[in-house]
PDB file of C-alpha atoms in Angstrom:
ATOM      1  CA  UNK A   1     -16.475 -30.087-114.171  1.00 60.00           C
ATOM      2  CA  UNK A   2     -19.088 -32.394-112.008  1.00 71.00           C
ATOM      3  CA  UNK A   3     -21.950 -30.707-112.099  1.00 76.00           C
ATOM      4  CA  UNK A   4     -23.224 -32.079-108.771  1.00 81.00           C
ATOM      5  CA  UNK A   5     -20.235 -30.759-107.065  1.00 81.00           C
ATOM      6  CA  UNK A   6     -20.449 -27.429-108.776  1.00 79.00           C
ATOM      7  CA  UNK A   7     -24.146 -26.893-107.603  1.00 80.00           C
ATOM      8  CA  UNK A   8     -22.240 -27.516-104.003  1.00 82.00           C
ATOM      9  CA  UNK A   9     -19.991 -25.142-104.623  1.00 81.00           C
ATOM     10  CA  UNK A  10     -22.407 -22.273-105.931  1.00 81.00           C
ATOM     11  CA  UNK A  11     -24.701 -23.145-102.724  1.00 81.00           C
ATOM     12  CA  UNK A  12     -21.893 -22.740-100.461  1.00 80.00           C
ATOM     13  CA  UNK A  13     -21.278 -19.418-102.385  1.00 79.00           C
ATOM     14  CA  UNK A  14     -24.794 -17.958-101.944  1.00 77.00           C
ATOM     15  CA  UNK A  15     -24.936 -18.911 -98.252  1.00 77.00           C
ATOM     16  CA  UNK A  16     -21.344 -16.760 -98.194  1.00 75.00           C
ATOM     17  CA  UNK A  17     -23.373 -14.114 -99.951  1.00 73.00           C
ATOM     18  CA  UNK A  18     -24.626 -12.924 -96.513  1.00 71.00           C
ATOM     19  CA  UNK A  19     -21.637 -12.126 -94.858  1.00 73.00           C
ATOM     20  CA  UNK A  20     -20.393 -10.993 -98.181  1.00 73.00           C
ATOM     21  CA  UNK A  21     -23.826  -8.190 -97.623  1.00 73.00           C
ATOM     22  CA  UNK A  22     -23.024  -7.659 -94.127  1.00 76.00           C
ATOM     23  CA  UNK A  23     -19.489  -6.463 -94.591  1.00 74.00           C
ATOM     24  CA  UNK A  24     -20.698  -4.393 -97.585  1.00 75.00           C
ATOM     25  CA  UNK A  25     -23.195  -3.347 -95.562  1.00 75.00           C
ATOM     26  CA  UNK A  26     -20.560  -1.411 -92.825  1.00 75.00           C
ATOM     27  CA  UNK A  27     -18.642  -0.194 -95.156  1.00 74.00           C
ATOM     28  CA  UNK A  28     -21.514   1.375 -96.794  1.00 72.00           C
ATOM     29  CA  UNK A  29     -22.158   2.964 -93.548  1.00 75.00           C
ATOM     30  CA  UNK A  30     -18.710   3.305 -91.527  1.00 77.00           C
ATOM     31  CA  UNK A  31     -16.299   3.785 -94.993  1.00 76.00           C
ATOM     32  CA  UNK A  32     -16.092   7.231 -97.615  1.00 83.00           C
ATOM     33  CA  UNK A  33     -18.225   7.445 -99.842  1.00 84.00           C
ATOM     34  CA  UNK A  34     -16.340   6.155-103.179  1.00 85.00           C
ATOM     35  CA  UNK A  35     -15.020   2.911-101.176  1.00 83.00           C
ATOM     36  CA  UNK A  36     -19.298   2.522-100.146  1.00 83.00           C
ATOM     37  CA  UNK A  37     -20.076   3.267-103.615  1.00 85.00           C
ATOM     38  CA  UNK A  38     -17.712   0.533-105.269  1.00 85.00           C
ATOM     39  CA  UNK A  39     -18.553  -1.870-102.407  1.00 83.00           C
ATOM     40  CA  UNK A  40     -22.434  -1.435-103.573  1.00 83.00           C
ATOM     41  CA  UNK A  41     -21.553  -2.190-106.855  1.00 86.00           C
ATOM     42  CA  UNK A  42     -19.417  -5.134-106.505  1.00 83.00           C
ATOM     43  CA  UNK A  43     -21.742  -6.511-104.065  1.00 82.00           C
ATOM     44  CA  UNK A  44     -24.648  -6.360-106.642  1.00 86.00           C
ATOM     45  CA  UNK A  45     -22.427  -7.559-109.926  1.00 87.00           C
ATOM     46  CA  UNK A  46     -21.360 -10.765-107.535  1.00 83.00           C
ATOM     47  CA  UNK A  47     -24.630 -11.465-106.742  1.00 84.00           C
ATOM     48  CA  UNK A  48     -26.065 -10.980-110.474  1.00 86.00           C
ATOM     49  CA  UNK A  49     -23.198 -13.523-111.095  1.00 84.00           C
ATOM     50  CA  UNK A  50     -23.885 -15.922-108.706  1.00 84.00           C
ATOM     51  CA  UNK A  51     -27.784 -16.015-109.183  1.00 86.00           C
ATOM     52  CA  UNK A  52     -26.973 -16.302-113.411  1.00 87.00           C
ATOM     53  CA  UNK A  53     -24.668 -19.220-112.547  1.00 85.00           C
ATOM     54  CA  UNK A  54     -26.976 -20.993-110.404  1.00 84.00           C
ATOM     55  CA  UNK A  55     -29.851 -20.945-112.617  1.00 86.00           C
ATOM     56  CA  UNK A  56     -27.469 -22.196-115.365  1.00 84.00           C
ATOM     57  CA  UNK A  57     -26.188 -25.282-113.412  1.00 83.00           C
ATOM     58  CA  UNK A  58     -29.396 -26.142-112.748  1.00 83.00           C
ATOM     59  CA  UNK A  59     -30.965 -26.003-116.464  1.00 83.00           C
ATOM     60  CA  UNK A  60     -27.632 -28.255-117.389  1.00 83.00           C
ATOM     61  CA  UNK A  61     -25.011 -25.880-118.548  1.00 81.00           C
ATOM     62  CA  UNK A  62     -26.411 -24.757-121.641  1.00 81.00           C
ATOM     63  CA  UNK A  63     -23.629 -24.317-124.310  1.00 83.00           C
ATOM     64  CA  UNK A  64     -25.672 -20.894-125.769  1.00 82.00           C
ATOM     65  CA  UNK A  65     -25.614 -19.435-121.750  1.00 81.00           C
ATOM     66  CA  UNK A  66     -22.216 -20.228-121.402  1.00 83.00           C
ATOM     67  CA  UNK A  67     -20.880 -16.710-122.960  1.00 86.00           C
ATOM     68  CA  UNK A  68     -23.189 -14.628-120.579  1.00 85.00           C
ATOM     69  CA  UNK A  69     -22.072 -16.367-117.663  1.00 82.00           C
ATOM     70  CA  UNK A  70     -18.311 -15.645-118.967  1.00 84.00           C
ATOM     71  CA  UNK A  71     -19.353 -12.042-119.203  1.00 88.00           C
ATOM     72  CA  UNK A  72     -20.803 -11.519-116.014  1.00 85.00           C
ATOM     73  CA  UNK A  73     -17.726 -12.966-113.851  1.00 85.00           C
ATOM     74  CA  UNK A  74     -15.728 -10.906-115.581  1.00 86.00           C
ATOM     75  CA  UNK A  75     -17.971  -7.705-114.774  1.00 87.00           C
ATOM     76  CA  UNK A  76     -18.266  -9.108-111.473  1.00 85.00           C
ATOM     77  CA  UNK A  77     -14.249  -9.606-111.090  1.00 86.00           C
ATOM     78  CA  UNK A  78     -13.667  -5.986-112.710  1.00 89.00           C
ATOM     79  CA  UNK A  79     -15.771  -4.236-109.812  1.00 87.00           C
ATOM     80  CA  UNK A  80     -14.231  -6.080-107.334  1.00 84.00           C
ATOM     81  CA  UNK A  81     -10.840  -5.006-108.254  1.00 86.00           C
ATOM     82  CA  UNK A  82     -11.969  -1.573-108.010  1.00 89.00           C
ATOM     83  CA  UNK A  83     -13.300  -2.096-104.707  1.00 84.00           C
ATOM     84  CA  UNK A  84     -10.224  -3.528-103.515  1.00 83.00           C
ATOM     85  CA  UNK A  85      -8.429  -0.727-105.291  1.00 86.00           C
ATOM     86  CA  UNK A  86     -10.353   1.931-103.547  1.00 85.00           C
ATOM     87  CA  UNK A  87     -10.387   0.371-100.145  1.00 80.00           C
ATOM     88  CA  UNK A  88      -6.450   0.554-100.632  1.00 80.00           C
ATOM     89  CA  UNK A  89      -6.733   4.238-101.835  1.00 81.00           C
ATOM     90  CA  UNK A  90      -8.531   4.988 -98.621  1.00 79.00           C
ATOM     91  CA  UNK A  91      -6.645   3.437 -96.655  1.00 74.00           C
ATOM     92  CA  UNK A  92      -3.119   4.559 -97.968  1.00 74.00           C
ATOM     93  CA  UNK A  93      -3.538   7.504 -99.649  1.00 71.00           C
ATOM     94  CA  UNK A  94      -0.718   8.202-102.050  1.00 69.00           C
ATOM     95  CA  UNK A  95      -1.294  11.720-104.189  1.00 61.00           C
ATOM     96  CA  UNK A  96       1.178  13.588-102.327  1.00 60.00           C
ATOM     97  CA  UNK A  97      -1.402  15.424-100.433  1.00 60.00           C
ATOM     98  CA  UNK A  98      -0.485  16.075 -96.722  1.00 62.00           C
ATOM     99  CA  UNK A  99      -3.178  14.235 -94.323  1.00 61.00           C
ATOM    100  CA  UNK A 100      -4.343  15.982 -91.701  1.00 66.00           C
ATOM    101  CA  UNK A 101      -3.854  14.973 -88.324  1.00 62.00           C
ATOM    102  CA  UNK A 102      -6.455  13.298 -86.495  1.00 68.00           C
ATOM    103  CA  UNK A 103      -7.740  14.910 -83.069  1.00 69.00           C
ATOM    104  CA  UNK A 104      -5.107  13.304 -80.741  1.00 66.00           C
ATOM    105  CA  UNK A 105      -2.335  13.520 -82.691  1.00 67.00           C
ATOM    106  CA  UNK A 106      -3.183  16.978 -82.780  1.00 67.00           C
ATOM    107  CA  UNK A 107      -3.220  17.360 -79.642  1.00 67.00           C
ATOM    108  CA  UNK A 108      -0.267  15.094 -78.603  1.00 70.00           C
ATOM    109  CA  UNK A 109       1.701  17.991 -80.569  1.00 66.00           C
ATOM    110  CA  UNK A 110       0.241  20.387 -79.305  1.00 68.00           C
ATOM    111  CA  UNK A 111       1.639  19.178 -75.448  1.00 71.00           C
ATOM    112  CA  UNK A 112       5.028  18.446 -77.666  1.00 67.00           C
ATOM    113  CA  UNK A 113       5.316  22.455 -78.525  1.00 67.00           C
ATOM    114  CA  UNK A 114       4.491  23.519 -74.909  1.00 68.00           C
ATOM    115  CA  UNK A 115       6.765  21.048 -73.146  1.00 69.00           C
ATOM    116  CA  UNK A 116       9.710  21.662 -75.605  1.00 63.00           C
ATOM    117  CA  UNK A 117       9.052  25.450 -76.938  1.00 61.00           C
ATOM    118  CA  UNK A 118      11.000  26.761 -79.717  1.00 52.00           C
ATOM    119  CA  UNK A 119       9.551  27.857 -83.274  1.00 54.00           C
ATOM    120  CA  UNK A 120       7.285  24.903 -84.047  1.00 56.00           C
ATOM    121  CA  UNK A 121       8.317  23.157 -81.104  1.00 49.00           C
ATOM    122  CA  UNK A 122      11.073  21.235 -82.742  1.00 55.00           C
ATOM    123  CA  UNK A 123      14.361  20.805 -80.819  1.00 55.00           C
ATOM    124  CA  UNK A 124      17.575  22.367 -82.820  1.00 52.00           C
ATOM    125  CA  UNK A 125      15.854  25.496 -84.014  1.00 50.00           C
ATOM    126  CA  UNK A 126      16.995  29.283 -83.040  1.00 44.00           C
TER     127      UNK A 126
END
């Protein structure tokens, strides 16, 4: 590994960092609460990460630091998964719960029933 070219890369990776706080930062707002909670957490374990790795590059790699570093991408890469995992949960929920219908569904079926009648409004029933 060049170490001139991985100080390039860890730059470019901080300036990312931004966008990286910005996203977190709508889904902290906009998203459910677990998906804002893991997004929090990821966002602060990839930053610990990326700060750690910096200041290692730059003191020459250290052979002693190199375990710590190790240990903090894989931290960082553990609460990313479960951010990605509860983004997924959120948006496909799959516990055999039934979803309730959002506003105009609700209403779209509700025009269904009156147009068509019937129990329930479904065709085929007497």
């Amino acid at each position: 590994m060049d170490v001139d070219r991985a100080k390039k890369r860890v730059a470019q990776a901080q300036a990312l960092h931004d966008d990286v706080g910005t996203t977190v930062g709508a889904v902290a707002v906009e998203g459910p609460e677990v998906v804002a909670d893991a997004a929090m957490s990821a966002a602060e374990r990839l930053s610990a990460w990326l700060d750690e790795l910096a200041w290692w590059l730059e003191l020459g790699r250290p052979h002693h630091q190199r375990k710590i570093i190790t240990e903090l991408s894989g931290h960082a890469e553990e609460k990313v998964q479960r951010f990605t995992a509860a983004c997924r949960e959120a948006l496909h929920p799959d516990d055999g719960r039934r979803r309730r219908l959002g506003p105009l569904k609700r209403l779209s079926l509700r025009r269904y029933v009156r147009r068509h009648g019937g129990p329930y409004g479904w065709p085929g029933w007497d």
